[in-house]
Structures are given as C-alpha cells and as structure tokens.
Amino acid sequence: MKILSTGITLLDKRLGGGVPAGSMVCVYANPISMPEAFLYQFASSTVSYYFTTSRLPKFILEDMESLALEVGNVNFIDVYSRYYLSDTGGFIVEDQYRDRDIFDFIDEKLSSIDTDECAIIFDNLSFFLNLHVPPGLKEWLVNKIYHTTKNLNAVAYCYMIKGSHPKEIENMVINLSDVVFDIDSEKAGDKMVNRLGIPKMRKMKPIDETFRYYISEGVQIDTSKDIA
C-alpha cells in the first residue's frame, strides 16, 4: 500500500509514514483552532492543487510563506475570484446562476488534474455545501472529489467547518471520507489548547489517542502531552 506524507513529521511517524494514497480526508474542524495551518502544511509537502473559496490566493501564499513553508509546488485554483468578482474586479452583488456555475468550474478543474500522488486541498468544502443548489449537486461534488482522488492515487484534504451544516450533510461527507481529522480547541485554565484526533482511517488502524499541537513554522505535534 502506497503511503503519502502529510508534511508533518511527527504526525507521519504516528501514522506509519502518512496517509494511504487514494484517500479523501475530511478535515472536520473548529475554525478557531487554525485548521488552515494543517492545509498549508499538506499543500507544501508535494505537488498540490489548492482550491481557495474564502480568500484570494495571494493572501494564502503570504500566510504559507510566513510559516516558512515551501510554496513552489502549490497550484492555486481561485474559486474565490470566480464566484465573487466580476471581470472588472468588482464584487458581484447578485447573480442567480453563479451557485450552479461554480460546480461546472470545479468539474473542469478537477478533471484537468493529471498529476499522480498529488495533494488536493479544498479550503473550504463548506463553501460548496452552503450554496443554494439541490442536495444532489452537493453529493455529486463530494463523489467527484472522491473518485478523482482514487484515480490519481492522490490525497484530498477537504476542510469542513464544524457547526455549519445540517447533520445529514455532515454525515454524508464523513461517511464517504476515508480518513477524518477532528480538529478542535478548548479552554484549559487560562489557555486555549488545540487538539487533533483521527477517529477514522480506512486501510489502517485508527489512532486511539488525541494529540495536542501548536503553530510555529507550520504545525507542530506536541508528543510530550499526548492525551489518552
């Protein structure tokens, strides 16, 4: 079985080298816990295709560089500009067709990826799950990502924001996903503690422990403070 590195050394060590190739990973996260730092690290570990929905690529690039991450192999797919900006650069106030049209754009971009064993990053999947389109179109997108990942023997990391969707939508994504990274934060005394759990992993034994992590030149797993 081919294993692909996450780009996070100590996490790879706990996973036996990384994530199985062909896996769709649901990054199920509380936004306060800085899950984007994980996405940046995943993207910097290999040739990657980074779908941006909430910010322009240049701002994500600046954040990655501030963490001293490698950005030379990151290919941005600018969903943000396609959806929110007109040809002249102004914000689109209302367009009844753009919610459906953006799915055609994603179909085209996913179908054009031809790099085996790459990383595909959706920052974030919640953007698409919240659009005003039929539920079947949302299921189509998740399945498109899943099958593209399998065909390329790649790994797709799909960030889904906790508390943003009906339970049936969350369950649909989590059920199809091969791996789930559960990322959250909680207050411990006068400090906020970031935690990573991996409750689901097909083809490998799930990790039965939760890790604390911090952000410093990328994601750092605090192995001295693993939580049983």
Short mmCIF file of C-alpha atoms in Angstrom, two decimals:
data_model
loop_
_atom_site.label_atom_id
_atom_site.label_comp_id
_atom_site.label_asym_id
_atom_site.label_seq_id
_atom_site.Cartn_x
_atom_site.Cartn_y
_atom_site.Cartn_z
CA MET A 1 0.00 0.00 0.00
CA LYS A 2 1.38 3.37 -1.02
CA ILE A 3 1.61 5.94 1.79
CA LEU A 4 1.82 9.70 1.14
CA SER A 5 3.39 12.08 3.64
CA THR A 6 1.25 14.76 5.30
CA GLY A 7 4.28 17.02 5.52
CA ILE A 8 4.03 16.99 9.34
CA THR A 9 6.94 14.85 10.54
CA LEU A 10 5.66 13.71 13.94
CA LEU A 11 2.16 13.11 12.59
CA ASP A 12 3.60 10.95 9.81
CA LYS A 13 5.53 9.00 12.45
CA ARG A 14 2.33 8.23 14.38
CA LEU A 15 0.53 7.28 11.15
CA GLY A 16 3.22 4.93 9.96
CA GLY A 17 4.51 7.27 7.28
CA GLY A 18 1.44 9.27 6.31
CA VAL A 19 -1.98 8.73 4.76
CA PRO A 20 -2.85 5.90 2.33
CA ALA A 21 -2.72 7.09 -1.28
CA GLY A 22 -6.19 7.40 -2.79
CA SER A 23 -7.69 8.74 0.46
CA MET A 24 -10.25 11.52 0.76
CA VAL A 25 -9.62 13.19 4.12
CA CYS A 26 -12.31 15.18 5.91
CA VAL A 27 -10.61 17.91 7.94
CA TYR A 28 -13.50 18.39 10.35
CA ALA A 29 -12.52 21.47 12.28
CA ASN A 30 -13.44 24.35 14.52
CA PRO A 31 -12.21 27.48 12.70
CA ILE A 32 -10.80 28.95 15.93
CA SER A 33 -8.27 26.10 16.04
CA MET A 34 -6.43 27.36 12.91
CA PRO A 35 -7.06 24.31 10.72
CA GLU A 36 -5.76 26.24 7.72
CA ALA A 37 -2.24 25.71 9.08
CA PHE A 38 -2.75 21.98 8.52
CA LEU A 39 -3.94 22.67 4.96
CA TYR A 40 -0.86 24.80 4.27
CA GLN A 41 1.42 22.02 5.50
CA PHE A 42 -0.39 19.36 3.49
CA ALA A 43 -0.12 21.55 0.39
CA SER A 44 3.60 22.20 0.85
CA SER A 45 4.53 18.53 1.20
CA THR A 46 4.22 17.65 -2.51
CA VAL A 47 2.77 18.89 -5.80
CA SER A 48 -0.63 20.22 -4.76
CA TYR A 49 -3.78 21.80 -6.14
CA TYR A 50 -5.25 24.29 -3.69
CA PHE A 51 -8.90 25.31 -4.20
CA THR A 52 -9.49 28.67 -2.49
CA THR A 53 -13.02 29.81 -1.58
CA SER A 54 -12.85 32.41 1.19
CA ARG A 55 -9.73 34.41 0.31
CA LEU A 56 -7.57 35.34 -2.64
CA PRO A 57 -4.64 33.01 -3.32
CA LYS A 58 -2.11 35.80 -2.71
CA PHE A 59 -3.19 36.08 0.94
CA ILE A 60 -2.91 32.32 1.47
CA LEU A 61 0.51 32.39 -0.17
CA GLU A 62 1.60 35.14 2.22
CA ASP A 63 0.43 33.06 5.20
CA MET A 64 2.31 29.99 3.97
CA GLU A 65 5.49 31.97 3.47
CA SER A 66 5.17 33.49 6.96
CA LEU A 67 5.28 29.93 8.33
CA ALA A 68 8.44 29.22 6.30
CA LEU A 69 6.66 26.58 4.21
CA GLU A 70 7.65 25.51 0.70
CA VAL A 71 5.27 27.05 -1.87
CA GLY A 72 6.97 26.25 -5.18
CA ASN A 73 4.78 23.22 -5.94
CA VAL A 74 1.44 24.75 -4.89
CA ASN A 75 -1.01 25.36 -7.75
CA PHE A 76 -3.90 27.62 -6.76
CA ILE A 77 -7.40 27.26 -8.22
CA ASP A 78 -9.03 30.60 -7.50
CA VAL A 79 -12.66 29.78 -6.71
CA TYR A 80 -12.96 33.00 -4.70
CA SER A 81 -12.44 35.31 -7.70
CA ARG A 82 -14.54 33.14 -9.98
CA TYR A 83 -17.51 33.32 -7.61
CA TYR A 84 -17.29 36.78 -6.02
CA LEU A 85 -15.58 39.05 -8.57
CA SER A 86 -16.66 40.35 -11.96
CA ASP A 87 -14.37 40.60 -14.99
CA THR A 88 -13.56 44.19 -13.94
CA GLY A 89 -12.63 43.17 -10.40
CA GLY A 90 -15.76 44.43 -8.66
CA PHE A 91 -17.81 42.33 -6.29
CA ILE A 92 -20.84 40.58 -7.76
CA VAL A 93 -23.86 41.64 -5.72
CA GLU A 94 -26.39 39.19 -7.13
CA ASP A 95 -26.28 36.51 -9.79
CA GLN A 96 -28.88 33.76 -9.71
CA TYR A 97 -26.77 31.44 -11.86
CA ARG A 98 -23.38 31.60 -10.13
CA ASP A 99 -24.17 28.96 -7.48
CA ARG A 100 -24.70 26.31 -10.15
CA ASP A 101 -21.99 27.65 -12.46
CA ILE A 102 -19.28 27.27 -9.83
CA PHE A 103 -19.86 23.50 -9.81
CA ASP A 104 -19.14 23.40 -13.56
CA PHE A 105 -15.92 25.32 -12.89
CA ILE A 106 -14.86 22.80 -10.22
CA ASP A 107 -15.73 19.87 -12.51
CA GLU A 108 -13.47 21.31 -15.21
CA LYS A 109 -10.58 21.98 -12.82
CA LEU A 110 -10.72 18.60 -11.08
CA SER A 111 -10.93 16.81 -14.43
CA SER A 112 -7.82 18.65 -15.65
CA ILE A 113 -5.56 17.46 -12.81
CA ASP A 114 -3.19 14.84 -14.22
CA THR A 115 -0.53 14.59 -11.50
CA ASP A 116 -0.44 11.22 -9.75
CA GLU A 117 0.10 11.09 -5.98
CA CYS A 118 -0.56 14.81 -5.58
CA ALA A 119 -2.40 16.62 -2.78
CA ILE A 120 -5.77 18.23 -3.49
CA ILE A 121 -6.84 20.85 -0.95
CA PHE A 122 -10.36 22.25 -0.56
CA ASP A 123 -10.22 25.37 1.61
CA ASN A 124 -13.04 25.03 2.26
CA LEU A 125 -15.60 22.38 1.31
CA SER A 126 -18.22 24.13 3.48
CA PHE A 127 -18.45 26.92 0.91
CA PHE A 128 -19.95 24.49 -1.62
CA LEU A 129 -22.13 22.69 0.92
CA ASN A 130 -23.78 26.02 1.85
CA LEU A 131 -24.65 27.08 -1.71
CA HIS A 132 -28.31 27.26 -2.77
CA VAL A 133 -28.31 24.23 -5.06
CA PRO A 134 -30.10 20.85 -4.90
CA PRO A 135 -28.62 18.36 -2.38
CA GLY A 136 -27.81 16.01 -5.25
CA LEU A 137 -25.35 18.53 -6.68
CA LYS A 138 -23.50 18.69 -3.37
CA GLU A 139 -23.34 14.89 -3.25
CA TRP A 140 -22.05 14.90 -6.83
CA LEU A 141 -19.18 17.21 -5.82
CA VAL A 142 -18.13 15.06 -2.87
CA ASN A 143 -18.22 11.98 -5.10
CA LYS A 144 -16.26 13.81 -7.82
CA ILE A 145 -13.52 14.62 -5.30
CA TYR A 146 -13.57 11.04 -4.02
CA HIS A 147 -13.24 9.42 -7.46
CA THR A 148 -10.64 11.94 -8.67
CA THR A 149 -8.55 11.13 -5.62
CA LYS A 150 -8.80 7.39 -6.25
CA ASN A 151 -7.98 7.71 -9.95
CA LEU A 152 -4.87 9.80 -9.27
CA ASN A 153 -3.76 7.78 -6.23
CA ALA A 154 -3.67 11.19 -4.55
CA VAL A 155 -4.84 12.52 -1.18
CA ALA A 156 -7.64 15.10 -0.98
CA TYR A 157 -7.94 17.20 2.18
CA CYS A 158 -11.41 18.73 2.46
CA TYR A 159 -11.92 21.26 5.24
CA MET A 160 -15.48 21.12 6.61
CA ILE A 161 -16.32 23.74 9.23
CA LYS A 162 -17.87 22.33 12.39
CA GLY A 163 -21.39 23.55 13.18
CA SER A 164 -22.02 24.94 9.69
CA HIS A 165 -24.25 22.24 8.19
CA PRO A 166 -27.27 20.07 8.90
CA LYS A 167 -26.30 16.72 10.39
CA GLU A 168 -27.30 14.80 7.26
CA ILE A 169 -24.85 16.84 5.16
CA GLU A 170 -22.01 16.31 7.63
CA ASN A 171 -22.77 12.59 7.80
CA MET A 172 -22.76 12.31 4.00
CA VAL A 173 -19.24 13.79 3.82
CA ILE A 174 -17.86 11.87 6.81
CA ASN A 175 -19.36 8.59 5.60
CA LEU A 176 -17.68 8.84 2.20
CA SER A 177 -14.36 10.08 3.57
CA ASP A 178 -11.59 7.52 4.05
CA VAL A 179 -9.94 9.50 6.85
CA VAL A 180 -11.27 12.03 9.37
CA PHE A 181 -9.05 14.56 11.13
CA ASP A 182 -11.06 16.01 14.03
CA ILE A 183 -9.51 19.38 14.95
CA ASP A 184 -10.74 21.50 17.83
CA SER A 185 -9.78 23.89 20.63
CA GLU A 186 -10.84 24.12 24.24
CA LYS A 187 -10.04 26.30 27.20
CA ALA A 188 -7.77 24.70 29.79
CA GLY A 189 -7.30 27.04 32.73
CA ASP A 190 -6.23 30.37 31.28
CA LYS A 191 -5.00 28.87 28.00
CA MET A 192 -6.55 27.58 24.78
CA VAL A 193 -5.46 24.04 23.88
CA ASN A 194 -5.55 22.79 20.29
CA ARG A 195 -6.28 19.10 19.77
CA LEU A 196 -6.18 16.67 16.86
CA GLY A 197 -7.98 13.33 16.79
CA ILE A 198 -8.07 10.77 13.97
CA PRO A 199 -11.16 8.64 14.66
CA LYS A 200 -11.48 7.18 11.16
CA MET A 201 -8.88 5.77 8.77
CA ARG A 202 -9.65 3.13 6.16
CA LYS A 203 -6.91 0.62 5.29
CA MET A 204 -5.12 1.45 8.55
CA LYS A 205 -5.94 1.20 12.24
CA PRO A 206 -7.49 4.45 13.54
CA ILE A 207 -5.42 6.34 16.11
CA ASP A 208 -6.92 5.87 19.58
CA GLU A 209 -5.21 8.91 21.08
CA THR A 210 -5.64 12.64 20.74
CA PHE A 211 -2.68 14.96 20.11
CA ARG A 212 -2.08 18.50 21.23
CA TYR A 213 -0.50 20.75 18.65
CA TYR A 214 0.75 24.30 18.23
CA ILE A 215 1.59 26.52 15.27
CA SER A 216 5.22 27.55 14.76
CA GLU A 217 6.69 27.36 11.25
CA GLY A 218 3.84 25.02 10.40
CA VAL A 219 2.01 22.54 12.60
CA GLN A 220 3.99 21.04 15.45
CA ILE A 221 2.64 17.97 17.27
CA ASP A 222 3.36 18.12 21.00
CA THR A 223 4.29 14.49 21.63
CA SER A 224 5.12 15.12 25.28
CA LYS A 225 1.50 15.90 26.03
CA ASP A 226 -0.49 13.26 24.17
CA ILE A 227 -3.92 12.74 25.68
CA ALA A 228 -5.12 9.19 26.29
#
